[in-house]
C-alpha positions as a Markdown table, in Angstrom:
| # | Residue | x | y | z |
|---|---|---|---|---|
| 1 | Met | 8.3 | 51.8 | -62.4 |
| 2 | Leu | 11.6 | 52.9 | -63.8 |
| 3 | Arg | 14.1 | 54.3 | -61.3 |
| 4 | Leu | 16.9 | 56.4 | -62.7 |
| 5 | Gly | 19.9 | 57.6 | -60.8 |
| 6 | Leu | 21.2 | 61.0 | -62.0 |
| 7 | Thr | 24.5 | 62.3 | -61.0 |
| 8 | Gly | 27.4 | 64.6 | -62.0 |
| 9 | Gly | 30.0 | 66.9 | -60.5 |
| 10 | Ile | 29.2 | 70.4 | -59.3 |
| 11 | Gly | 28.5 | 72.6 | -62.2 |
| 12 | Ser | 28.0 | 69.8 | -64.6 |
| 13 | Gly | 24.3 | 70.7 | -65.3 |
| 14 | Lys | 22.6 | 67.8 | -63.7 |
| 15 | Thr | 19.9 | 69.9 | -62.2 |
| 16 | Thr | 19.1 | 71.3 | -65.6 |
| 17 | Val | 19.0 | 67.7 | -67.0 |
| 18 | Ala | 16.7 | 66.7 | -64.1 |
| 19 | Gly | 14.4 | 69.5 | -65.0 |
| 20 | Phe | 14.2 | 68.2 | -68.6 |
| 21 | Phe | 13.3 | 64.7 | -67.3 |
| 22 | Gly | 10.7 | 66.3 | -65.0 |
| 23 | Ala | 9.1 | 68.1 | -68.0 |
| 24 | Arg | 8.7 | 64.7 | -69.6 |
| 25 | Gly | 6.7 | 63.4 | -66.7 |
| 26 | Ala | 9.3 | 61.9 | -64.4 |
| 27 | Val | 9.1 | 62.5 | -60.7 |
| 28 | Val | 12.4 | 64.2 | -59.7 |
| 29 | Ile | 13.7 | 63.7 | -56.2 |
| 30 | Asp | 16.5 | 66.2 | -55.6 |
| 31 | Ala | 18.8 | 65.2 | -52.8 |
| 32 | Asp | 20.6 | 68.6 | -52.8 |
| 33 | Ala | 17.3 | 70.5 | -52.5 |
| 34 | Ile | 16.3 | 68.2 | -49.6 |
| 35 | Ser | 19.7 | 68.8 | -47.9 |
| 36 | Arg | 19.3 | 72.6 | -48.3 |
| 37 | Gln | 15.8 | 72.4 | -46.8 |
| 38 | Ala | 17.1 | 70.5 | -43.8 |
| 39 | Thr | 19.8 | 73.1 | -43.1 |
| 40 | Ala | 17.6 | 76.1 | -43.8 |
| 41 | Ala | 16.1 | 78.1 | -41.0 |
| 42 | Gly | 13.7 | 75.8 | -39.1 |
| 43 | Gly | 15.1 | 72.7 | -40.8 |
| 44 | Leu | 15.4 | 69.4 | -39.0 |
| 45 | Ala | 19.2 | 69.5 | -39.1 |
| 46 | Ile | 19.6 | 72.9 | -37.4 |
| 47 | Glu | 19.3 | 71.9 | -33.8 |
| 48 | Pro | 21.5 | 68.8 | -34.1 |
| 49 | Ile | 24.1 | 71.0 | -35.9 |
| 50 | Arg | 23.9 | 73.6 | -33.2 |
| 51 | Ser | 24.3 | 70.9 | -30.5 |
| 52 | Asp | 27.3 | 69.2 | -32.2 |
| 53 | Phe | 29.2 | 72.2 | -33.8 |
| 54 | Gly | 28.0 | 75.1 | -31.6 |
| 55 | Ala | 25.9 | 78.2 | -32.2 |
| 56 | Asp | 28.7 | 79.8 | -34.3 |
| 57 | Tyr | 27.7 | 77.6 | -37.2 |
| 58 | Ile | 24.1 | 78.9 | -37.2 |
| 59 | Thr | 23.4 | 82.3 | -38.8 |
| 60 | Ala | 21.4 | 85.0 | -37.2 |
| 61 | Asp | 18.3 | 84.0 | -39.1 |
| 62 | Gly | 18.6 | 80.4 | -37.9 |
| 63 | Ala | 20.1 | 78.6 | -41.0 |
| 64 | Leu | 23.4 | 76.7 | -41.4 |
| 65 | Asp | 26.3 | 79.1 | -41.9 |
| 66 | Arg | 27.4 | 77.4 | -45.2 |
| 67 | Ala | 30.6 | 79.3 | -45.6 |
| 68 | Lys | 31.8 | 78.5 | -42.1 |
| 69 | Met | 30.8 | 74.9 | -42.4 |
| 70 | Arg | 32.4 | 74.6 | -45.8 |
| 71 | Gln | 35.7 | 75.8 | -44.4 |
| 72 | Ala | 35.5 | 73.4 | -41.4 |
| 73 | Ser | 34.7 | 70.5 | -43.7 |
| 74 | Phe | 37.6 | 71.2 | -46.0 |
| 75 | Ser | 40.1 | 71.5 | -43.2 |
| 76 | Asp | 38.8 | 68.6 | -41.0 |
| 77 | Ala | 37.5 | 65.3 | -42.5 |
| 78 | Lys | 36.0 | 64.4 | -39.1 |
| 79 | Ala | 33.9 | 67.6 | -39.1 |
| 80 | Arg | 32.6 | 66.7 | -42.6 |
| 81 | Ala | 31.8 | 63.1 | -41.3 |
| 82 | Arg | 29.9 | 64.6 | -38.3 |
| 83 | Leu | 27.9 | 66.9 | -40.6 |
| 84 | Glu | 27.1 | 64.0 | -42.9 |
| 85 | Ala | 26.0 | 61.9 | -40.0 |
| 86 | Ile | 23.4 | 64.5 | -39.2 |
| 87 | Val | 22.2 | 65.5 | -42.7 |
| 88 | His | 22.4 | 62.3 | -44.7 |
| 89 | Pro | 19.8 | 60.3 | -42.6 |
| 90 | Leu | 17.4 | 63.2 | -42.9 |
| 91 | Val | 17.9 | 63.3 | -46.7 |
| 92 | Gly | 17.4 | 59.5 | -46.8 |
| 93 | Gln | 14.1 | 59.7 | -44.8 |
| 94 | Glu | 12.7 | 62.5 | -47.0 |
| 95 | Thr | 13.8 | 60.7 | -50.2 |
| 96 | Ala | 12.1 | 57.5 | -49.1 |
| 97 | Arg | 8.9 | 59.5 | -48.3 |
| 98 | Leu | 8.8 | 61.2 | -51.7 |
| 99 | Glu | 9.6 | 57.8 | -53.4 |
| 100 | Ala | 6.6 | 56.2 | -51.6 |
| 101 | Glu | 4.4 | 59.1 | -52.7 |
| 102 | Ala | 5.5 | 58.6 | -56.3 |
| 103 | Val | 4.8 | 54.8 | -56.1 |
| 104 | Ala | 1.4 | 55.5 | -54.6 |
| 105 | Arg | 0.6 | 57.8 | -57.5 |
| 106 | His | 1.8 | 55.1 | -60.0 |
| 107 | Ala | 4.5 | 57.3 | -61.5 |
| 108 | Arg | 6.1 | 55.9 | -64.6 |
| 109 | Cys | 9.6 | 57.0 | -63.6 |
| 110 | Ile | 11.5 | 58.4 | -60.6 |
| 111 | Val | 14.7 | 60.3 | -61.2 |
| 112 | Phe | 16.9 | 60.4 | -58.1 |
| 113 | Asp | 19.1 | 63.5 | -58.5 |
| 114 | Val | 22.0 | 62.6 | -56.2 |
| 115 | Pro | 25.4 | 64.3 | -56.2 |
| 116 | Leu | 27.1 | 61.5 | -54.2 |
| 117 | Leu | 25.3 | 58.7 | -56.0 |
| 118 | Val | 28.5 | 57.0 | -57.2 |
| 119 | Glu | 30.2 | 57.3 | -53.8 |
| 120 | Ser | 27.3 | 55.5 | -52.1 |
| 121 | Gln | 27.2 | 51.8 | -52.9 |
| 122 | Arg | 23.6 | 51.4 | -51.9 |
| 123 | Trp | 22.4 | 53.5 | -54.8 |
| 124 | Arg | 23.5 | 50.9 | -57.4 |
| 125 | Gln | 21.0 | 48.5 | -55.9 |
| 126 | Arg | 18.2 | 51.1 | -55.7 |
| 127 | Val | 18.2 | 52.3 | -59.3 |
| 128 | Asp | 17.7 | 50.6 | -62.7 |
| 129 | Arg | 20.2 | 52.8 | -64.6 |
| 130 | Ile | 22.7 | 55.5 | -63.7 |
| 131 | Ile | 22.9 | 58.6 | -65.9 |
| 132 | Val | 26.0 | 60.8 | -65.5 |
| 133 | Val | 26.1 | 64.4 | -66.7 |
| 134 | Asp | 29.7 | 65.1 | -67.6 |
| 135 | Cys | 31.9 | 68.0 | -68.5 |
| 136 | Pro | 35.6 | 69.0 | -68.0 |
| 137 | His | 36.7 | 70.4 | -64.7 |
| 138 | Glu | 37.5 | 73.8 | -66.3 |
| 139 | Val | 33.8 | 74.1 | -67.4 |
| 140 | Gln | 32.6 | 73.1 | -63.9 |
| 141 | Ile | 34.7 | 75.8 | -62.3 |
| 142 | Glu | 33.7 | 78.5 | -64.8 |
| 143 | Arg | 30.0 | 77.7 | -64.3 |
| 144 | Val | 30.1 | 77.7 | -60.5 |
| 145 | Met | 32.1 | 80.9 | -60.3 |
| 146 | Ala | 29.5 | 82.5 | -62.6 |
| 147 | Arg | 26.6 | 81.5 | -60.3 |
| 148 | Asn | 28.1 | 81.4 | -56.8 |
| 149 | Ala | 30.3 | 83.6 | -54.6 |
| 150 | Leu | 32.9 | 80.9 | -54.3 |
| 151 | Ser | 36.6 | 81.2 | -55.0 |
| 152 | His | 38.4 | 79.1 | -57.6 |
| 153 | Glu | 40.2 | 77.3 | -54.7 |
| 154 | Asp | 36.9 | 76.5 | -52.9 |
| 155 | Ile | 35.4 | 75.1 | -56.1 |
| 156 | Arg | 38.5 | 73.0 | -56.6 |
| 157 | Arg | 38.1 | 71.6 | -53.1 |
| 158 | Ile | 34.5 | 70.7 | -53.7 |
| 159 | Ile | 35.5 | 68.9 | -57.0 |
| 160 | Asp | 38.2 | 67.1 | -55.2 |
| 161 | Ser | 35.8 | 66.0 | -52.4 |
| 162 | Gln | 33.5 | 64.4 | -55.0 |
| 163 | Ala | 34.0 | 61.1 | -56.9 |
| 164 | Pro | 36.7 | 61.4 | -59.5 |
| 165 | Arg | 35.3 | 62.1 | -63.0 |
| 166 | Leu | 36.6 | 58.7 | -64.3 |
| 167 | Gln | 34.9 | 56.9 | -61.4 |
| 168 | Arg | 31.6 | 58.5 | -62.3 |
| 169 | Leu | 32.0 | 57.6 | -66.0 |
| 170 | Arg | 32.8 | 54.0 | -65.2 |
| 171 | Ala | 29.6 | 53.7 | -63.1 |
| 172 | Ala | 27.4 | 55.2 | -65.9 |
| 173 | Asp | 25.0 | 53.3 | -68.0 |
| 174 | Val | 24.4 | 56.6 | -69.9 |
| 175 | Val | 26.6 | 59.7 | -70.2 |
| 176 | Ile | 25.2 | 63.1 | -71.2 |
| 177 | Phe | 28.2 | 65.3 | -72.2 |
| 178 | Asn | 27.3 | 68.8 | -71.3 |
| 179 | Ala | 30.0 | 71.2 | -72.5 |
| 180 | Ala | 29.9 | 73.7 | -75.3 |
| 181 | Ile | 26.4 | 72.8 | -76.4 |
| 182 | Ser | 23.3 | 74.9 | -76.4 |
| 183 | Met | 20.3 | 74.4 | -74.0 |
| 184 | Glu | 18.3 | 73.3 | -77.0 |
| 185 | Arg | 20.8 | 70.6 | -77.8 |
| 186 | Leu | 21.0 | 69.5 | -74.2 |
| 187 | Ala | 17.2 | 69.2 | -74.1 |
| 188 | Ser | 17.3 | 67.2 | -77.3 |
| 189 | Glu | 19.9 | 64.8 | -75.9 |
| 190 | Val | 17.8 | 64.3 | -72.7 |
| 191 | Ser | 14.8 | 63.6 | -74.9 |
| 192 | Glu | 16.8 | 60.9 | -76.8 |
| 193 | Val | 17.8 | 59.3 | -73.5 |
| 194 | Ala | 14.3 | 59.5 | -72.2 |
| 195 | Leu | 12.8 | 57.8 | -75.3 |
| 196 | Arg | 15.3 | 54.9 | -74.8 |
| 197 | Phe | 13.7 | 54.4 | -71.4 |
| 198 | Gly | 10.1 | 54.7 | -72.7 |
| 199 | Leu | 9.5 | 58.2 | -71.4 |
């Protein structure tokens, strides 16, 4: 079984790329989606977050108040570390469960879609190749502002909190440059990469 690590900065298009790999038969395990599930109403992270940060960080419908937590994380590195200590183990457990399911089904390929893949040393040992979806910071900001109600400053902070672009590129076995190209061209590039890996 081939295990591919897929990463890229916010707004780079890695979720779209992951979807193209999924369409070719790969099992995609999306760490961001798992994290959102854990912090949604009824998610496993909610009560630990309430206990650690207080009820003010939980919305009326029982989900994580993302805007409030984002501000806390930006202003206090310890707050961010406390949140990660709650959420990351839950993401790890669910990732392992989904991976085991894929192995049991004899999947040909698993794509681990992980925003912080380069920042975490353990991923290098878990995957056979690392694919980085790359684009300039200006493109990232433009895309995120178009889809989210985030300010330019907030997006900049998120970018700054992630691995530097050069660090991701240095870790890459394959780079998919996703700026100023059509969706069709992006799909074609993913197909070319997938064929190299026998997908």
